[in-house]
PDB file of C-alpha atoms in Angstrom:
ATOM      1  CA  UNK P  26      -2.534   3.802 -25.403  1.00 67.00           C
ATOM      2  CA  UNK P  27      -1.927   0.858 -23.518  1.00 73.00           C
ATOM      3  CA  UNK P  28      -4.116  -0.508 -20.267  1.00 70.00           C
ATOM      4  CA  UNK P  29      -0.789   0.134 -18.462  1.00 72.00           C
ATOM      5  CA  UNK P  30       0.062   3.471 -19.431  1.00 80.00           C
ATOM      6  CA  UNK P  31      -3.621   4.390 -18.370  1.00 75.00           C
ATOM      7  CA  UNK P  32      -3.838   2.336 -14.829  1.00 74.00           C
ATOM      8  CA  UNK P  33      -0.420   3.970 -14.163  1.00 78.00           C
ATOM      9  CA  UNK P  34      -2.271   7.260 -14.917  1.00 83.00           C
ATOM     10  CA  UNK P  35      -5.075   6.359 -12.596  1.00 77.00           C
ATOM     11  CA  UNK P  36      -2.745   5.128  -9.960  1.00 77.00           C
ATOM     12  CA  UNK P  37      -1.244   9.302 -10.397  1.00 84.00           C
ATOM     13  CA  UNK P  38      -4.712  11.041 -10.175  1.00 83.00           C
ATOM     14  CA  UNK P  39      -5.425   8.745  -7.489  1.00 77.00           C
ATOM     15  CA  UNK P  40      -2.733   9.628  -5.395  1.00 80.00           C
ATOM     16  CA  UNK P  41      -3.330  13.601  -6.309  1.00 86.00           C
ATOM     17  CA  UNK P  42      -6.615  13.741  -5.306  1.00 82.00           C
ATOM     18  CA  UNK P  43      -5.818  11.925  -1.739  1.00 77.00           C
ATOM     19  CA  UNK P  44      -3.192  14.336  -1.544  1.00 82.00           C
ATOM     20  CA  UNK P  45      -5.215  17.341  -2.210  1.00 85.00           C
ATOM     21  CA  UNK P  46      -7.972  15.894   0.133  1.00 79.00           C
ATOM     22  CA  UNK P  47      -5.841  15.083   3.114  1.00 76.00           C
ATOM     23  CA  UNK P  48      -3.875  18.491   1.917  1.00 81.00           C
ATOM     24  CA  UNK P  49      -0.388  16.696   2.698  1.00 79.00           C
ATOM     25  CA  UNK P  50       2.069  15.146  -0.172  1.00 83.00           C
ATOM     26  CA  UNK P  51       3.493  12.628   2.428  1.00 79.00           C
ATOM     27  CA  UNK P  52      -0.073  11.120   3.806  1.00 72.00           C
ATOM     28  CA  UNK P  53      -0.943   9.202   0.514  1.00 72.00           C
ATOM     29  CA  UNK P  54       2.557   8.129   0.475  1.00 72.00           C
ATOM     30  CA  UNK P  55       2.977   7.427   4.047  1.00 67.00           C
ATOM     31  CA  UNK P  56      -0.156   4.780   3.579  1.00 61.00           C
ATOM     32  CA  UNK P  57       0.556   1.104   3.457  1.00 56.00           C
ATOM     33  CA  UNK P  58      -1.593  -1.410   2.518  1.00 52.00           C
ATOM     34  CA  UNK P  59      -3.332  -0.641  -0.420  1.00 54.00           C
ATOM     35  CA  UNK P  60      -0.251  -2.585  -2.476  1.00 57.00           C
ATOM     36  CA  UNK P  61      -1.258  -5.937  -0.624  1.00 62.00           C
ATOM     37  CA  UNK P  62      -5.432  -5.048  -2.489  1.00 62.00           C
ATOM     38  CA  UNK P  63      -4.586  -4.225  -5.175  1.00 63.00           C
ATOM     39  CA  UNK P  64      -1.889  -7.099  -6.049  1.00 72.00           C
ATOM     40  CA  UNK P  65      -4.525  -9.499  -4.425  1.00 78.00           C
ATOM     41  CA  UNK P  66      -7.219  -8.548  -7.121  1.00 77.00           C
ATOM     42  CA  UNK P  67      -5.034  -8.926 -10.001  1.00 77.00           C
ATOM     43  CA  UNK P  68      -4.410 -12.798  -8.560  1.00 82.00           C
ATOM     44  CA  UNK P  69      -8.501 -13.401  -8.159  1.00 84.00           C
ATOM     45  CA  UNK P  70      -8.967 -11.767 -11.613  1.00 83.00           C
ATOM     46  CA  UNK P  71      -6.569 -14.106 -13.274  1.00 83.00           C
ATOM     47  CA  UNK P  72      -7.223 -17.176 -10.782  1.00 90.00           C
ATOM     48  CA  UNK P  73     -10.592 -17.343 -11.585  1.00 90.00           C
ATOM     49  CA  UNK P  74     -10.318 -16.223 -15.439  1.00 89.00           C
ATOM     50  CA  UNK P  75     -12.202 -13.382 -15.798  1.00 86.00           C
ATOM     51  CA  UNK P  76     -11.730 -10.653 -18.082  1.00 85.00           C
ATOM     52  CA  UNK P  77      -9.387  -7.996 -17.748  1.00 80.00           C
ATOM     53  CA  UNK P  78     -11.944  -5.478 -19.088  1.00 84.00           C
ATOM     54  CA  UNK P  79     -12.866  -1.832 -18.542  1.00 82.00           C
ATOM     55  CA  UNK P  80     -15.509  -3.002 -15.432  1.00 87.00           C
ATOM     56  CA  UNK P  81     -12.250  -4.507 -13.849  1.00 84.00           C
ATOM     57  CA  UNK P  82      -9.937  -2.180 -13.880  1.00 81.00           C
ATOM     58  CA  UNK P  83     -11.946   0.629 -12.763  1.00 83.00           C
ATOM     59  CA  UNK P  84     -13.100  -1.682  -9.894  1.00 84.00           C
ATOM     60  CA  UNK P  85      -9.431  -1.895  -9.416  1.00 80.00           C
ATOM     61  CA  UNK P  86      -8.821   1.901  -9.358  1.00 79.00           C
ATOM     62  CA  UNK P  87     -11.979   2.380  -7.146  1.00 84.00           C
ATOM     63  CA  UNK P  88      -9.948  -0.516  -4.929  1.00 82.00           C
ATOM     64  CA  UNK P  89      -6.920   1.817  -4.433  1.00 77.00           C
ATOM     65  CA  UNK P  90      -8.251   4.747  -3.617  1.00 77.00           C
ATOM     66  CA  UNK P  91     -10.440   3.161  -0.973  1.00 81.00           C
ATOM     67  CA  UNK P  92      -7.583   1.103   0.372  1.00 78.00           C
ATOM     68  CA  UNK P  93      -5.646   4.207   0.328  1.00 76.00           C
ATOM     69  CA  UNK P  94      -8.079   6.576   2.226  1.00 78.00           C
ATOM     70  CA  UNK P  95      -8.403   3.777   4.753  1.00 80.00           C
ATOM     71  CA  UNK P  96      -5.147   3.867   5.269  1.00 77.00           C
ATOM     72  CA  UNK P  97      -4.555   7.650   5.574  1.00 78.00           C
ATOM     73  CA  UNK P  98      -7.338   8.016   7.961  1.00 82.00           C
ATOM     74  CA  UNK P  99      -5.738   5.302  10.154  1.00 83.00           C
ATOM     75  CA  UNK P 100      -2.223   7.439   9.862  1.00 79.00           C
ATOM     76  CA  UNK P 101      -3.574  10.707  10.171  1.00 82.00           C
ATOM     77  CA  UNK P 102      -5.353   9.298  13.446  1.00 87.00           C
ATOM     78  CA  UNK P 103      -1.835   8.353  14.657  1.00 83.00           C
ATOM     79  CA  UNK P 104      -0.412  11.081  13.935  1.00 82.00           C
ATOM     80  CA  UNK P 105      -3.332  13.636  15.743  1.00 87.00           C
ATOM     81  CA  UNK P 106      -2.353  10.786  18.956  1.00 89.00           C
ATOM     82  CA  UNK P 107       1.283  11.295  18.660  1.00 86.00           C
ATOM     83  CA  UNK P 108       0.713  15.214  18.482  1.00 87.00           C
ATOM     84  CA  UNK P 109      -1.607  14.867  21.413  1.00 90.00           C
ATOM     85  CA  UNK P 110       1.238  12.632  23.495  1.00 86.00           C
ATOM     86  CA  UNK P 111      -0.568   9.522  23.614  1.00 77.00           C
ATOM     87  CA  UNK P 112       2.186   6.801  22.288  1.00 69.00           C
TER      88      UNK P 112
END
């Protein structure tokens, strides 16, 4: 298989576990953010040369789903505001 068949895999059962988590299909989608990471890792990786090994790219998939649960928190906080009437 090829490393991007697999990191699009990852990227999947990433997003189904934060979904299963947060119990809400629109949550992980709703989260921004975690693009901007992961795009911003890809440029150090290759700025500075390193390998694109195994190491990296699970660092990469532990990147997302951090990014992403960061993210979720910080919308599901809005959200609990906006249900409570606070703008």
């Amino acid at each position: 298989m090829s490393p991007a068949v697999i990191f699009g895999f990852s990227l999947l059962c990433v997003f189904l576990i934060l979904a299963a988590q947060y119990e809400s299909w629109t949550l992980p989608s709703a989260a921004p953010g975690h693009a901007d990471r992961r795009h911003g890792a890809f440029l150090a990786l290759w700025l500075l040369r390193y390998e694109n090994n195994v190491y990296a790219q699970i660092g990469l998939v532990m990147l997302i789903g951090l990014a992403a649960k960061n993210a979720i928190l910080i919308v599901e906080f809005a959200k609990m505001e906006y249900d409570k009437g606070n703008p």
